[in-house]
Coordinates of C-alpha atoms in Angstrom, one line a residue:
Chain A
M1 CA -18.1 -9.9 -12.6
N2 CA -20.2 -8.6 -15.2
T3 CA -18.3 -6.5 -17.6
Q4 CA -20.9 -5.9 -20.3
T5 CA -21.5 -2.3 -21.2
P6 CA -24.9 -1.0 -20.4
N7 CA -26.9 1.6 -22.1
P8 CA -24.7 4.6 -22.5
S9 CA -27.3 6.8 -20.9
A10 CA -26.9 4.9 -17.7
L11 CA -23.3 6.1 -17.4
I12 CA -24.3 9.7 -16.7
V13 CA -24.7 11.0 -13.3
E14 CA -25.2 14.3 -11.7
C15 CA -22.4 15.5 -9.4
P16 CA -23.7 15.9 -5.9
S17 CA -21.4 18.8 -5.3
C18 CA -21.8 21.1 -8.2
A19 CA -24.8 19.5 -10.1
D20 CA -22.7 19.2 -13.6
T21 CA -23.0 16.3 -15.5
V22 CA -20.6 13.4 -15.1
T23 CA -20.1 11.0 -17.8
L24 CA -18.3 7.6 -17.1
T25 CA -16.5 6.3 -20.2
R26 CA -16.9 2.7 -19.1
R27 CA -18.9 0.7 -16.6
P28 CA -17.5 1.2 -13.2
L29 CA -17.1 -0.9 -10.1
C30 CA -18.8 -0.1 -6.8
G31 CA -16.0 1.8 -4.8
E32 CA -14.3 3.3 -8.0
V33 CA -13.4 6.8 -7.9
V34 CA -14.1 9.4 -10.8
R35 CA -13.5 13.1 -10.9
C36 CA -16.2 15.7 -11.7
G37 CA -15.0 17.7 -14.6
G38 CA -17.0 20.7 -13.4
C39 CA -15.7 21.1 -9.8
A40 CA -12.9 18.6 -9.7
V41 CA -14.2 16.9 -6.7
E42 CA -13.6 13.1 -6.4
L43 CA -16.9 11.1 -6.5
E44 CA -17.1 7.4 -5.3
V45 CA -19.4 5.1 -7.2
V46 CA -21.6 3.6 -4.5
S47 CA -24.3 1.9 -6.6
I48 CA -24.3 0.7 -10.3
E49 CA -28.0 0.2 -11.0
P50 CA -29.1 2.7 -10.6
L51 CA -25.8 4.7 -11.0
R52 CA -25.1 6.6 -7.8
V53 CA -22.1 8.6 -6.7
E54 CA -21.2 10.3 -3.4
E55 CA -18.3 12.7 -2.7
A56 CA -15.4 10.5 -1.9
P57 CA -14.0 10.1 1.5
Q58 CA -10.9 12.4 2.2
V59 CA -7.7 10.7 2.2
Q60 CA -6.9 9.3 5.9
E61 CA -3.7 9.2 7.7
D62 CA -3.7 5.4 7.5
W63 CA -4.2 5.3 3.8
G64 CA -1.3 4.1 1.5
E65 CA 0.7 1.1 0.6
Chain B
M1 CA -12.5 -22.3 -5.7
R2 CA -13.4 -18.9 -4.8
I3 CA -11.3 -15.7 -3.8
A4 CA -12.3 -12.8 -1.7
I5 CA -10.7 -9.6 -2.9
L6 CA -11.1 -7.2 0.2
H7 CA -11.1 -3.4 -0.6
S8 CA -12.6 -0.1 0.2
R9 CA -11.8 2.3 -2.7
I10 CA -11.2 0.6 -5.9
R11 CA -8.1 1.8 -7.5
V12 CA -6.8 0.8 -10.9
E13 CA -4.8 -1.9 -9.1
E14 CA -8.2 -3.6 -7.8
R15 CA -9.8 -3.6 -11.3
L16 CA -6.5 -5.0 -12.8
L17 CA -6.5 -7.9 -10.3
A18 CA -10.2 -8.5 -10.7
E19 CA -9.7 -8.9 -14.5
S20 CA -6.7 -11.2 -13.8
F21 CA -8.7 -13.6 -11.8
Q22 CA -11.6 -13.1 -14.4
A23 CA -9.0 -14.1 -17.2
R24 CA -8.0 -17.3 -15.3
G25 CA -11.7 -18.5 -14.7
I26 CA -11.2 -18.1 -10.9
A27 CA -14.4 -17.1 -9.2
F28 CA -14.0 -14.1 -6.8
D29 CA -15.9 -11.5 -5.0
L30 CA -15.0 -8.0 -4.4
L31 CA -15.8 -7.4 -0.8
D32 CA -16.0 -3.7 0.3
V33 CA -15.0 -4.2 4.1
R34 CA -17.1 -1.0 4.8
Q35 CA -20.2 -2.8 4.1
A36 CA -19.6 -6.1 5.7
V37 CA -20.7 -7.2 9.2
F38 CA -18.6 -10.0 10.8
D39 CA -19.6 -12.5 13.6
I40 CA -16.6 -13.5 15.5
H41 CA -18.2 -16.8 16.6
E42 CA -19.8 -17.9 13.5
P43 CA -18.0 -17.7 10.1
G44 CA -21.2 -17.4 8.1
G45 CA -20.2 -17.0 4.5
L46 CA -16.7 -16.4 5.1
T47 CA -15.9 -20.1 4.7
E48 CA -16.9 -20.2 1.1
Y49 CA -13.5 -18.5 0.4
D50 CA -10.5 -20.5 -0.2
A51 CA -8.2 -17.4 0.2
V52 CA -8.2 -13.7 0.8
L53 CA -6.4 -11.1 -1.1
E54 CA -6.4 -7.9 1.0
R55 CA -6.5 -4.7 -1.1
C56 CA -7.8 -2.1 1.4
I57 CA -6.6 1.3 1.1
S58 CA -6.8 1.8 4.8
Q59 CA -4.2 -0.2 6.9
T60 CA -6.6 -0.1 10.0
Q61 CA -9.4 -1.8 8.0
A62 CA -7.0 -4.1 6.3
V63 CA -5.7 -5.4 9.6
A64 CA -9.2 -5.7 11.2
A65 CA -10.8 -7.5 8.3
T66 CA -7.8 -10.1 7.7
R67 CA -8.0 -10.7 11.4
L68 CA -11.7 -12.0 10.9
F69 CA -10.9 -14.1 8.0
E70 CA -7.8 -15.6 9.7
R71 CA -9.9 -16.3 12.8
F72 CA -11.7 -19.0 10.6
G73 CA -8.6 -20.4 9.1
I74 CA -9.0 -18.7 5.6
P75 CA -5.4 -17.7 4.3
C76 CA -4.9 -14.2 4.0
I77 CA -2.5 -12.5 1.5
N78 CA -1.0 -10.7 3.3
T79 CA -1.5 -11.7 6.9
P80 CA -2.8 -9.3 9.5
A81 CA 0.7 -9.7 11.3
V82 CA 2.5 -8.7 7.9
I83 CA 0.2 -5.8 7.3
E84 CA 0.9 -4.5 10.9
T85 CA 4.6 -5.0 10.7
C86 CA 4.9 -3.2 7.2
G87 CA 2.4 -0.3 8.3
D88 CA 4.5 0.5 11.2
K89 CA 8.1 1.9 10.3
L90 CA 9.4 1.3 13.5
T91 CA 8.3 -2.5 13.7
T92 CA 9.7 -2.9 10.1
S93 CA 13.1 -1.5 11.0
L94 CA 13.1 -3.9 14.1
R95 CA 12.4 -6.8 11.9
L96 CA 14.9 -5.9 9.4
A97 CA 17.7 -5.1 11.9
E98 CA 16.9 -8.4 13.8
S99 CA 17.3 -10.4 10.4
G100 CA 20.4 -8.5 9.5
V101 CA 19.0 -6.9 6.5
P102 CA 21.0 -3.7 5.4
T103 CA 18.8 -0.6 6.3
P104 CA 19.5 3.0 7.2
R105 CA 20.5 3.9 10.7
V106 CA 17.3 4.8 12.8
R107 CA 17.0 6.3 16.2
I108 CA 13.7 6.4 18.0
A109 CA 12.4 8.9 20.6
L110 CA 9.2 9.2 22.6
G111 CA 9.3 12.8 23.6
G112 CA 10.1 16.1 22.1
D113 CA 13.4 16.7 24.1
S114 CA 14.8 13.2 23.4
A115 CA 13.8 13.6 19.8
L116 CA 16.0 16.6 19.5
H117 CA 18.6 14.6 21.1
A118 CA 18.2 11.8 18.7
V119 CA 18.4 14.2 15.7
E120 CA 21.6 15.8 16.9
Q121 CA 23.0 12.4 17.5
M122 CA 22.1 11.3 14.0
G123 CA 23.6 14.7 12.5
Y124 CA 22.4 16.9 9.8
P125 CA 20.7 16.3 7.4
C126 CA 18.5 13.6 8.7
V127 CA 14.9 12.6 8.0
L128 CA 11.9 12.7 10.4
K129 CA 9.1 10.2 9.4
P130 CA 5.7 9.4 10.9
A131 CA 5.8 5.9 12.2
T132 CA 2.8 5.1 10.2
G133 CA 1.7 6.6 6.7
S134 CA 2.4 6.1 3.2
W135 CA 3.0 8.0 -0.2
G136 CA 5.7 10.0 1.1
R137 CA 3.5 12.1 3.3
L138 CA 4.8 14.0 6.3
L139 CA 8.6 13.4 5.6
A140 CA 10.7 16.0 6.7
R141 CA 14.4 16.5 5.9
V142 CA 15.8 18.8 8.4
H143 CA 19.1 20.5 7.9
D144 CA 19.7 22.1 11.2
R145 CA 18.6 22.6 14.7
D146 CA 16.2 25.3 13.9
A147 CA 14.2 23.2 11.5
A148 CA 14.3 20.3 13.9
E149 CA 12.8 22.2 16.6
A150 CA 10.1 23.5 14.4
V151 CA 9.2 20.0 12.9
I152 CA 9.3 18.3 16.5
E153 CA 7.2 21.3 18.0
H154 CA 4.7 21.0 15.3
K155 CA 4.3 17.1 15.6
E156 CA 4.0 17.3 19.4
T157 CA 1.4 20.0 19.1
L158 CA -0.8 19.2 16.1
G159 CA -0.3 15.3 15.6
G160 CA -1.9 12.4 17.4
P161 CA -0.3 10.1 19.7
Q162 CA 1.3 8.1 16.9
H163 CA 3.3 11.4 16.0
G164 CA 4.8 11.3 19.5
I165 CA 6.9 8.3 18.3
F166 CA 9.8 10.1 16.8
Y167 CA 11.3 8.0 13.9
V168 CA 14.6 9.5 12.8
Q169 CA 16.4 8.1 9.9
E170 CA 19.8 8.9 8.5
F171 CA 19.6 10.8 5.2
I172 CA 20.7 8.7 2.3
D173 CA 22.5 10.9 -0.4
K174 CA 20.8 8.8 -3.1
P175 CA 21.7 9.7 -6.6
G176 CA 18.4 11.2 -7.5
R177 CA 16.5 7.9 -7.5
D178 CA 15.5 4.9 -5.4
L179 CA 14.6 1.4 -6.3
R180 CA 11.6 -0.6 -5.8
V181 CA 11.4 -4.5 -6.2
F182 CA 8.1 -6.3 -6.3
M183 CA 8.1 -9.6 -4.3
V184 CA 5.7 -12.5 -4.8
G185 CA 6.4 -15.0 -2.3
D186 CA 10.4 -15.5 -2.5
E187 CA 10.5 -14.4 -6.1
A188 CA 11.6 -10.8 -7.1
I189 CA 9.3 -10.7 -10.1
A190 CA 10.0 -6.9 -11.1
G191 CA 12.0 -3.8 -10.4
I192 CA 11.6 -0.2 -10.9
V193 CA 13.7 2.8 -10.6
R194 CA 11.9 5.9 -9.4
E195 CA 13.5 9.2 -10.4
S196 CA 12.7 12.7 -9.2
E197 CA 14.2 16.0 -8.9
H198 CA 12.7 16.2 -5.4
W199 CA 14.3 14.1 -2.6
I200 CA 11.1 12.3 -2.2
T201 CA 10.9 9.9 -5.0
N202 CA 7.4 8.2 -4.6
T203 CA 5.5 7.8 -7.7
A204 CA 2.6 9.1 -5.6
R205 CA 4.6 12.4 -5.2
G206 CA 5.5 12.6 -9.0
G207 CA 8.5 10.4 -9.1
R208 CA 9.0 8.8 -12.7
A209 CA 9.2 4.9 -13.0
G210 CA 11.5 3.1 -15.2
R211 CA 12.6 -0.6 -15.4
F212 CA 15.9 -2.1 -13.9
D213 CA 17.3 -5.6 -13.9
I214 CA 17.5 -7.1 -10.5
S215 CA 20.9 -8.7 -9.8
A216 CA 21.0 -12.0 -7.9
D217 CA 22.4 -10.3 -4.9
L218 CA 19.8 -7.7 -4.8
A219 CA 17.1 -10.4 -5.2
A220 CA 18.7 -12.1 -2.2
V221 CA 18.4 -8.9 -0.1
C222 CA 14.9 -8.5 -1.1
R223 CA 14.0 -12.1 -0.2
S224 CA 15.6 -11.4 3.3
A225 CA 13.6 -8.4 3.8
A226 CA 10.4 -10.0 2.6
R227 CA 10.9 -12.9 4.9
A228 CA 11.9 -10.6 7.8
V229 CA 8.5 -9.0 7.8
G230 CA 6.6 -12.2 7.4
G231 CA 6.5 -12.7 3.6
G232 CA 3.7 -12.6 1.0
I233 CA 3.0 -9.9 -1.7
L234 CA 5.4 -7.0 -0.9
A235 CA 7.2 -4.2 -2.6
I236 CA 10.6 -3.4 -1.2
D237 CA 11.8 0.1 -1.2
L238 CA 15.7 0.3 -1.4
L239 CA 18.0 3.5 -1.3
E240 CA 21.4 3.3 -2.9
T241 CA 24.3 5.0 -1.1
R242 CA 27.1 6.9 -3.0
G243 CA 29.4 4.0 -1.9
G244 CA 27.4 1.6 -3.8
E245 CA 25.6 0.0 -0.8
V246 CA 22.0 -0.9 -1.2
L247 CA 19.6 -0.4 1.7
V248 CA 16.1 -1.4 2.5
S249 CA 14.2 1.6 3.6
E250 CA 10.5 0.3 3.7
V251 CA 8.4 -2.6 2.9
N252 CA 5.0 -2.1 1.5
H253 CA 2.2 -4.6 2.3
T254 CA -0.7 -3.3 -0.3
M255 CA 1.6 -2.3 -2.9
E256 CA 0.4 -0.1 -5.9
F257 CA 1.8 -1.0 -9.4
R258 CA -0.2 0.7 -12.0
N259 CA 2.8 2.7 -13.1
S260 CA 5.1 -0.2 -12.9
I261 CA 3.5 -2.7 -15.6
Q262 CA 4.3 -1.0 -18.8
P263 CA 8.1 -0.1 -17.9
T264 CA 8.9 -3.5 -16.4
G265 CA 6.8 -5.5 -19.0
V266 CA 5.7 -7.6 -16.2
D267 CA 2.1 -8.7 -15.7
I268 CA 2.1 -7.9 -12.0
P269 CA -1.6 -8.3 -11.3
G270 CA -1.3 -11.7 -13.2
R271 CA 1.5 -12.8 -11.0
I272 CA -0.3 -11.7 -7.8
A273 CA -3.3 -13.6 -8.8
D274 CA -1.3 -16.9 -9.7
F275 CA 0.2 -16.6 -6.1
V276 CA -3.3 -16.1 -4.5
I277 CA -4.8 -19.2 -6.5
A278 CA -1.8 -21.3 -5.5
A279 CA -2.5 -20.5 -1.9
A280 CA -6.2 -21.2 -2.3
Q281 CA -5.3 -24.5 -4.0
A282 CA -3.0 -25.4 -1.0
N283 CA -5.7 -24.5 1.4
A284 CA -8.3 -26.5 -0.4
E285 CA -5.9 -29.6 -0.4
T286 CA -5.3 -29.3 3.4
I287 CA -8.9 -29.2 4.1
H288 CA -9.7 -32.1 1.9
A289 CA -6.7 -34.3 2.8

């Protein structure tokens, strides 16, 4: 797993819901969920290079521990 | 040696587990099961893995994915059988009862009228739980017949087929807290007490976690509970009665632990990683023997 921090500008992405700028404080993993500070929607990281996010799936009935 | 960490959503737990394998110099891959295609006849790349650590947030995906790895002889932690047992409160209760593990009284009904009878037999208050589900969702403490009728009607009308299995549990008048013990194999590695003003004390519902020392007797109960469901990496949820008895209420198969590391001082992801590595080594030795 590569944990090197890339160029900070690569950690900025546009929220697909409200178009606000979402800044990640560290390099994410694919599948991680971040929250948009603009609209509070949960976003799932679907690609690292280039960084892309999508609205995260809603909680399903079979989710949990 | 190579480990597969099966996942969908990456939570804090999966990141910590990945870092634990990395710190131990163990090669691993984070496999998003939503992206994978499996061939039931050919293992393909699956056999490059010596063990699988299952960390899917969806129980359905967890069972399916581990079945596919198990098909080709790759040890899965936890096994699909364990996940199925722990993901179903009825099956868990059956396994605990069969093994003589102390657990709350439970009545099961498969229809609305019989569910109301089950509630009345149990007495008020009692707790209606969905047979499947987690994080304390859809639990209902019913105090009287009116409330029971309303909950049962809602479940019959709005719920899917699974909600037609009415799981009625006695209400344990716990002292504002419950206990959770983390099991890695037969070892109780850490314990937390979860406190809340609400009767539902899950940390996912706002319960606060603190450390408690696991007595030898309690460790034995937890070991019995873990073995009853098939063993592995498990979190045992326990309720204390006012009389001092401790009852196993649930067993969790893909435990969350982010809030338990600091209060317990136990490197829970590290202990999990060590257990998986040992399973992988045992598998490799078997193959090469």
